[in-house]
Amino acid sequence: MDWKSITRPLALSPLDELSRPMPELPEVETVKTQLSQILIHQPVIEKFQFNRKDLRDPMPVNELKKMTGAKILEVQRRAKYLLFRTTKGGILSHLGMSGSWRVPDGNDVRVHDHILVHLSNGASLVYHDPRRFGIFETIDLEKLDENKRLRDLGPEPLSETFHADPFYAKIKTRKTAIKTAIMDQKVVVGVGNIYASEALFLAKIHPQKKANRLNIKQASDLVSAIKKVLSRAIEAGGSSISDFRHTDFSMGYFQNQFSVYDRGGLECVVCATKIKTAVVGGRSTFWCQSCQKK
DNA sequence: AGACGTACCTGACCGC
DNA sequence: TGCGGTCAGGTACGTC
């Protein structure tokens, strides 16, 4: 399959964003898959265009521009970070809360388009991020494990390194709410505010239960639940892009299938009890008082 | 060490 | 219609 035969269907219209609001691990995984398809023939970076020099932090614009001429070899994901591996080093990127990548149609430029990457295959990638919580910076590919942003990250939730025993060992000393614990990227990566509520609902554990009060069975159930909600969301994202003709990016997120998140006051999908909501660890939290035990 | 609070940022939404 | 206030979230950092 040559480049044109796959770009045509993938040539995204202006409304076809490569990401949705509030990206968590499944969304980032989906973005990675989409970017990989666009970068499948390893195009060269012909030009960077920075419409501003800072996102949350200042971008190393000069270092990044030195990567002009590099061939993009691969895009990978670690936690919610995207890693572009190129022949001139790495680029580490994070979507923050409102970041997205898209392939613009012609000269379609919008407010909050901060970075344009012009590629040798004729396509451009545009990074769009209204809230500018994102990250885009160079990274030493030889020393990924020493990188400040990556070195303390916990296990990938969908890998075999994330399982009941080490998870239980890690949380049994933690006095904080279990929801706060699973959102701690040192405990497990990729679980943000939305899937934290969803996983706890599936595992029938109250979000305010102290982490050190879970028993091994509950820890094990929670591990399974985290894997399940994230896998399901990835499948939903994957299926939505596998048939690109029916992709509706404007729909945003995978919110149509949430059981508790953002459903405060509505009926529990299992027992019809009204969903409770409160702030836990500074973030909005949703649970069913009847299904989830403290 | 771990727990906790807060800053960062803008758009959407609400009440008046 | 407009305007001010509040909320949303991932990550980093300061403080105790």
Short mmCIF file of C-alpha atoms (C1' of nucleotides) in Angstrom, two decimals:
data_model
loop_
_atom_site.label_atom_id
_atom_site.label_comp_id
_atom_site.label_asym_id
_atom_site.label_seq_id
_atom_site.Cartn_x
_atom_site.Cartn_y
_atom_site.Cartn_z
CA MET A 1 0.00 0.00 0.00
CA ASP A 2 1.50 3.29 -1.01
CA TRP A 3 1.20 6.51 0.87
CA LYS A 4 -1.55 8.00 -1.26
CA SER A 5 -3.77 5.00 -0.99
CA ILE A 6 -3.90 5.38 2.74
CA THR A 7 -3.79 9.15 3.02
CA ARG A 8 -6.84 9.64 0.93
CA PRO A 9 -9.20 8.02 3.38
CA LEU A 10 -7.20 9.36 6.27
CA ALA A 11 -7.08 12.88 4.86
CA LEU A 12 -8.99 14.33 7.71
CA SER A 13 -11.47 17.08 7.16
CA PRO A 14 -11.12 20.24 9.25
CA LEU A 15 -13.55 18.85 11.78
CA ASP A 16 -11.77 15.55 12.12
CA GLU A 17 -9.62 16.14 15.14
CA LEU A 18 -7.09 13.50 16.05
CA SER A 19 -8.01 13.79 19.68
CA ARG A 20 -10.87 14.64 21.96
CA PRO A 21 -11.08 16.78 25.04
CA MET A 22 -9.49 15.56 28.23
CA PRO A 23 -7.37 12.79 26.83
CA GLU A 24 -6.66 9.86 29.09
CA LEU A 25 -4.71 6.76 28.19
CA PRO A 26 -7.25 5.31 25.72
CA GLU A 27 -7.48 8.59 23.87
CA VAL A 28 -3.71 8.94 23.72
CA GLU A 29 -3.42 5.35 22.49
CA THR A 30 -5.94 6.15 19.76
CA VAL A 31 -4.03 9.28 18.77
CA LYS A 32 -0.85 7.21 18.63
CA THR A 33 -2.51 4.73 16.29
CA GLN A 34 -3.77 7.48 14.04
CA LEU A 35 -0.45 9.27 13.94
CA SER A 36 1.31 6.00 13.21
CA GLN A 37 -0.84 5.53 10.13
CA ILE A 38 -0.03 9.01 8.90
CA LEU A 39 3.68 8.49 9.60
CA ILE A 40 3.78 4.92 8.34
CA HIS A 41 6.30 5.65 5.57
CA GLN A 42 8.62 7.57 7.87
CA PRO A 43 8.41 11.05 6.40
CA VAL A 44 11.08 13.67 6.98
CA ILE A 45 10.36 16.75 9.06
CA GLU A 46 10.76 19.56 6.53
CA LYS A 47 9.84 22.46 8.73
CA PHE A 48 8.62 23.37 12.16
CA GLN A 49 6.44 26.39 12.66
CA PHE A 50 5.84 27.62 16.18
CA ASN A 51 3.01 30.09 16.53
CA ARG A 52 4.04 30.59 20.14
CA LYS A 53 6.98 29.43 22.18
CA ASP A 54 5.30 28.17 25.30
CA LEU A 55 2.61 25.72 26.21
CA ARG A 56 2.49 25.05 29.94
CA ASP A 57 6.27 25.36 29.92
CA PRO A 58 8.51 27.14 27.42
CA MET A 59 9.24 24.88 24.46
CA PRO A 60 12.91 24.33 23.51
CA VAL A 61 12.20 25.87 20.13
CA ASN A 62 15.82 26.08 19.01
CA GLU A 63 16.54 22.47 19.91
CA LEU A 64 13.37 21.35 18.19
CA LYS A 65 14.24 23.26 15.03
CA LYS A 66 17.56 21.42 14.91
CA MET A 67 15.52 18.30 14.23
CA THR A 68 14.49 19.64 10.86
CA GLY A 69 15.56 17.08 8.28
CA ALA A 70 15.06 14.17 10.64
CA LYS A 71 13.12 11.15 9.52
CA ILE A 72 10.28 10.18 11.87
CA LEU A 73 10.78 6.48 12.54
CA GLU A 74 8.00 5.67 14.95
CA VAL A 75 5.45 7.02 17.43
CA GLN A 76 5.12 5.34 20.79
CA ARG A 77 3.07 5.89 23.91
CA ARG A 78 4.20 5.73 27.54
CA ALA A 79 1.56 6.65 30.11
CA LYS A 80 -0.17 9.62 28.50
CA TYR A 81 2.98 10.74 26.72
CA LEU A 82 3.63 10.41 23.02
CA LEU A 83 7.21 9.74 21.93
CA PHE A 84 8.28 10.53 18.39
CA ARG A 85 11.44 8.62 17.57
CA THR A 86 13.42 10.30 14.81
CA THR A 87 16.86 9.98 13.26
CA LYS A 88 17.90 13.12 15.12
CA GLY A 89 16.56 12.17 18.52
CA GLY A 90 13.23 12.09 20.28
CA ILE A 91 10.32 14.40 20.82
CA LEU A 92 8.21 13.94 23.92
CA SER A 93 4.69 15.27 23.73
CA HIS A 94 1.70 15.36 26.02
CA LEU A 95 -1.82 16.48 25.17
CA GLY A 96 -2.48 17.93 28.59
CA MET A 97 -6.18 18.52 28.95
CA SER A 98 -7.14 20.03 25.65
CA GLY A 99 -4.41 19.09 23.20
CA SER A 100 -5.10 17.49 19.84
CA TRP A 101 -3.30 16.67 16.62
CA ARG A 102 -4.87 16.96 13.22
CA VAL A 103 -3.97 16.91 9.57
CA PRO A 104 -5.35 20.20 8.31
CA ASP A 105 -7.19 20.49 5.05
CA GLY A 106 -5.16 22.95 2.99
CA ASN A 107 -4.40 26.16 4.84
CA ASP A 108 -6.97 25.64 7.51
CA VAL A 109 -5.50 27.42 10.52
CA ARG A 110 -7.36 28.02 13.75
CA VAL A 111 -6.93 29.90 16.95
CA HIS A 112 -4.82 27.82 19.36
CA ASP A 113 -2.94 26.03 16.58
CA HIS A 114 0.46 26.33 18.26
CA ILE A 115 2.73 23.97 16.34
CA LEU A 116 2.82 23.02 12.67
CA VAL A 117 5.04 20.20 11.46
CA HIS A 118 5.46 20.11 7.69
CA LEU A 119 6.35 16.66 6.39
CA SER A 120 8.04 15.40 3.25
CA ASN A 121 4.96 13.43 2.27
CA GLY A 122 3.05 16.63 1.74
CA ALA A 123 1.04 16.37 4.91
CA SER A 124 1.29 18.61 7.92
CA LEU A 125 0.56 17.85 11.52
CA VAL A 126 -0.98 20.60 13.60
CA TYR A 127 -0.94 20.67 17.37
CA HIS A 128 -3.96 22.50 18.73
CA ASP A 129 -4.31 23.20 22.44
CA PRO A 130 -6.61 25.91 23.82
CA ARG A 131 -5.62 25.49 27.47
CA ARG A 132 -1.95 24.94 26.74
CA PHE A 133 -1.43 22.28 29.38
CA GLY A 134 0.40 20.20 26.80
CA ILE A 135 4.08 19.39 26.43
CA PHE A 136 6.28 19.36 23.32
CA GLU A 137 9.99 19.03 23.88
CA THR A 138 13.10 17.16 22.85
CA ILE A 139 14.22 14.06 24.73
CA ASP A 140 17.40 11.99 24.70
CA LEU A 141 16.44 8.61 23.30
CA GLU A 142 19.49 7.00 24.91
CA LYS A 143 18.41 8.13 28.36
CA LEU A 144 14.65 7.78 28.43
CA ASP A 145 14.74 6.19 31.85
CA GLU A 146 16.55 9.20 33.27
CA ASN A 147 14.08 11.71 31.90
CA LYS A 148 12.49 13.69 34.68
CA ARG A 149 8.99 13.19 33.31
CA LEU A 150 9.34 9.46 32.71
CA ARG A 151 11.67 8.10 35.37
CA ASP A 152 9.17 7.77 38.23
CA LEU A 153 6.25 6.46 36.23
CA GLY A 154 4.52 3.32 37.46
CA PRO A 155 3.58 0.30 35.36
CA GLU A 156 1.50 0.45 32.21
CA PRO A 157 -2.01 -0.64 33.23
CA LEU A 158 -2.42 -2.98 30.27
CA SER A 159 0.92 -4.68 30.68
CA GLU A 160 1.64 -7.79 32.69
CA THR A 161 3.76 -5.78 35.08
CA PHE A 162 0.54 -4.33 36.44
CA HIS A 163 -1.04 -7.09 38.47
CA ALA A 164 -2.53 -7.67 41.89
CA ASP A 165 0.55 -8.47 43.99
CA PRO A 166 2.74 -5.42 43.32
CA PHE A 167 -0.31 -3.20 43.20
CA TYR A 168 -1.47 -4.44 46.60
CA ALA A 169 2.01 -4.01 48.02
CA LYS A 170 2.10 -0.44 46.81
CA ILE A 171 -1.31 0.67 48.10
CA LYS A 172 -1.26 -1.09 51.44
CA THR A 173 0.90 1.65 52.95
CA ARG A 174 -1.13 4.47 51.50
CA LYS A 175 -3.62 6.22 53.74
CA THR A 176 -5.12 8.30 51.00
CA ALA A 177 -8.42 7.57 49.22
CA ILE A 178 -8.15 4.68 46.79
CA LYS A 179 -9.29 6.95 43.97
CA THR A 180 -6.41 9.31 44.67
CA ALA A 181 -4.03 6.34 44.79
CA ILE A 182 -4.97 4.95 41.38
CA MET A 183 -4.62 8.42 39.86
CA ASP A 184 -1.07 8.60 41.22
CA GLN A 185 1.13 7.98 38.18
CA LYS A 186 3.69 6.26 40.42
CA VAL A 187 1.14 3.59 41.34
CA VAL A 188 -0.13 2.99 37.83
CA VAL A 189 -0.04 5.28 34.82
CA GLY A 190 -2.80 6.43 32.57
CA VAL A 191 -5.74 6.43 34.96
CA GLY A 192 -7.19 9.93 34.95
CA ASN A 193 -10.19 11.34 36.70
CA ILE A 194 -12.82 9.80 34.44
CA TYR A 195 -11.58 6.22 34.29
CA ALA A 196 -10.76 6.28 38.00
CA SER A 197 -14.45 6.67 38.81
CA GLU A 198 -15.40 4.14 36.16
CA ALA A 199 -12.94 1.48 37.33
CA LEU A 200 -13.98 1.83 40.97
CA PHE A 201 -17.60 1.42 39.99
CA LEU A 202 -16.81 -1.73 38.05
CA ALA A 203 -14.80 -3.10 40.99
CA LYS A 204 -17.60 -2.15 43.43
CA ILE A 205 -15.21 -0.15 45.60
CA HIS A 206 -16.08 3.19 47.15
CA PRO A 207 -13.76 5.95 45.87
CA GLN A 208 -13.23 7.33 49.39
CA LYS A 209 -12.20 4.00 50.86
CA LYS A 210 -8.69 4.30 52.26
CA ALA A 211 -6.19 2.61 49.97
CA ASN A 212 -4.64 0.66 52.86
CA ARG A 213 -8.05 -0.81 53.77
CA LEU A 214 -8.43 -2.80 50.59
CA ASN A 215 -7.82 -6.52 50.88
CA ILE A 216 -5.96 -8.52 48.25
CA LYS A 217 -9.21 -9.62 46.61
CA GLN A 218 -10.38 -6.03 46.23
CA ALA A 219 -6.97 -4.96 44.96
CA SER A 220 -7.12 -7.75 42.42
CA ASP A 221 -10.65 -6.80 41.36
CA LEU A 222 -9.56 -3.21 40.95
CA VAL A 223 -6.61 -4.17 38.78
CA SER A 224 -8.97 -6.16 36.57
CA ALA A 225 -11.45 -3.31 36.46
CA ILE A 226 -8.80 -0.78 35.44
CA LYS A 227 -7.63 -3.07 32.66
CA LYS A 228 -11.19 -3.63 31.53
CA VAL A 229 -12.36 -0.01 31.39
CA LEU A 230 -9.21 1.11 29.61
CA SER A 231 -9.31 -1.78 27.11
CA ARG A 232 -12.94 -1.16 26.35
CA ALA A 233 -12.28 2.52 25.74
CA ILE A 234 -9.36 1.73 23.45
CA GLU A 235 -11.55 -0.68 21.53
CA ALA A 236 -14.22 1.99 21.19
CA GLY A 237 -11.63 4.45 19.91
CA GLY A 238 -10.09 1.81 17.70
CA SER A 239 -13.38 0.80 16.18
CA SER A 240 -14.31 4.41 15.60
CA ILE A 241 -11.21 4.95 13.50
CA SER A 242 -11.02 1.55 11.82
CA ASP A 243 -13.97 2.60 9.74
CA PHE A 244 -12.87 6.13 8.99
CA ARG A 245 -15.90 6.85 6.83
CA HIS A 246 -18.10 6.71 9.88
CA THR A 247 -15.79 8.37 12.32
CA ASP A 248 -17.48 11.14 14.21
CA PHE A 249 -14.77 13.00 16.04
CA SER A 250 -17.11 15.80 16.94
CA MET A 251 -18.91 13.35 19.21
CA GLY A 252 -15.90 13.62 21.45
CA TYR A 253 -14.47 11.20 23.92
CA PHE A 254 -16.06 7.86 24.70
CA GLN A 255 -18.52 9.49 27.03
CA ASN A 256 -21.56 7.72 25.72
CA GLN A 257 -20.60 4.64 27.68
CA PHE A 258 -19.75 6.03 31.11
CA SER A 259 -21.48 4.30 34.00
CA VAL A 260 -20.96 6.91 36.71
CA TYR A 261 -18.71 9.72 35.47
CA ASP A 262 -20.64 12.98 35.05
CA ARG A 263 -23.86 11.16 35.99
CA GLY A 264 -24.41 12.75 39.39
CA GLY A 265 -28.10 12.55 40.40
CA LEU A 266 -28.91 10.11 37.61
CA GLU A 267 -29.80 6.48 38.20
CA CYS A 268 -27.15 3.81 38.60
CA VAL A 269 -27.16 1.61 35.52
CA VAL A 270 -27.11 -1.46 37.78
CA CYS A 271 -29.46 -0.71 40.67
CA ALA A 272 -31.13 2.63 39.82
CA THR A 273 -29.87 4.29 43.00
CA LYS A 274 -29.06 7.96 42.42
CA ILE A 275 -25.37 8.47 41.61
CA LYS A 276 -23.50 10.43 44.26
CA THR A 277 -20.89 13.05 43.58
CA ALA A 278 -18.24 14.74 45.70
CA VAL A 279 -14.78 16.20 45.45
CA VAL A 280 -12.10 13.64 46.30
CA GLY A 281 -8.46 14.66 46.15
CA GLY A 282 -9.51 17.91 44.56
CA ARG A 283 -11.33 16.28 41.66
CA SER A 284 -14.97 15.60 40.90
CA THR A 285 -15.85 12.02 41.74
CA PHE A 286 -18.91 9.89 41.03
CA TRP A 287 -20.10 6.65 42.59
CA CYS A 288 -23.10 4.53 43.49
CA GLN A 289 -23.63 4.41 47.23
CA SER A 290 -25.41 1.09 46.90
CA CYS A 291 -23.05 -0.77 44.58
CA GLN A 292 -19.75 0.51 45.94
CA LYS A 293 -18.69 -0.39 49.45
CA LYS A 294 -16.47 1.53 51.80
"C1'" DA B 1 7.98 9.76 52.45
"C1'" DG B 2 3.56 10.87 51.77
"C1'" DA B 3 -0.36 13.84 52.05
"C1'" DC B 4 -2.40 17.87 50.71
"C1'" DG B 5 -3.28 22.27 48.52
"C1'" DT B 6 -2.61 25.14 44.68
"C1'" DA B 7 -1.08 27.08 40.16
"C1'" DC B 8 -1.31 26.80 35.38
"C1'" DC B 9 -5.13 28.03 31.27
"C1'" DT B 10 -9.32 28.95 28.48
"C1'" DG B 11 -14.00 27.88 27.12
"C1'" DA B 12 -18.42 26.63 28.66
"C1'" DC B 13 -21.85 27.48 31.55
"C1'" DC B 14 -24.67 29.74 35.12
"C1'" DG B 15 -27.15 33.39 37.57
"C1'" DC B 16 -28.36 38.00 37.71
"C1'" DT C 1 -26.93 41.39 26.07
"C1'" DG C 2 -23.40 41.26 29.03
"C1'" DC C 3 -20.68 40.38 32.72
"C1'" DG C 4 -18.56 38.25 36.60
"C1'" DG C 5 -17.96 33.96 38.92
"C1'" DT C 6 -17.16 28.99 38.85
"C1'" DC C 7 -15.79 24.70 37.04
"C1'" DA C 8 -13.13 21.27 34.36
"C1'" DG C 9 -8.55 18.56 34.24
"C1'" DG C 10 -2.91 16.43 34.29
"C1'" DT C 11 1.12 17.64 36.03
"C1'" DA C 12 4.47 20.08 38.89
"C1'" DC C 13 5.71 22.10 42.90
"C1'" DG C 14 5.65 24.01 47.58
"C1'" DT C 15 4.72 23.05 52.37
"C1'" DC C 16 4.05 20.51 56.40
#
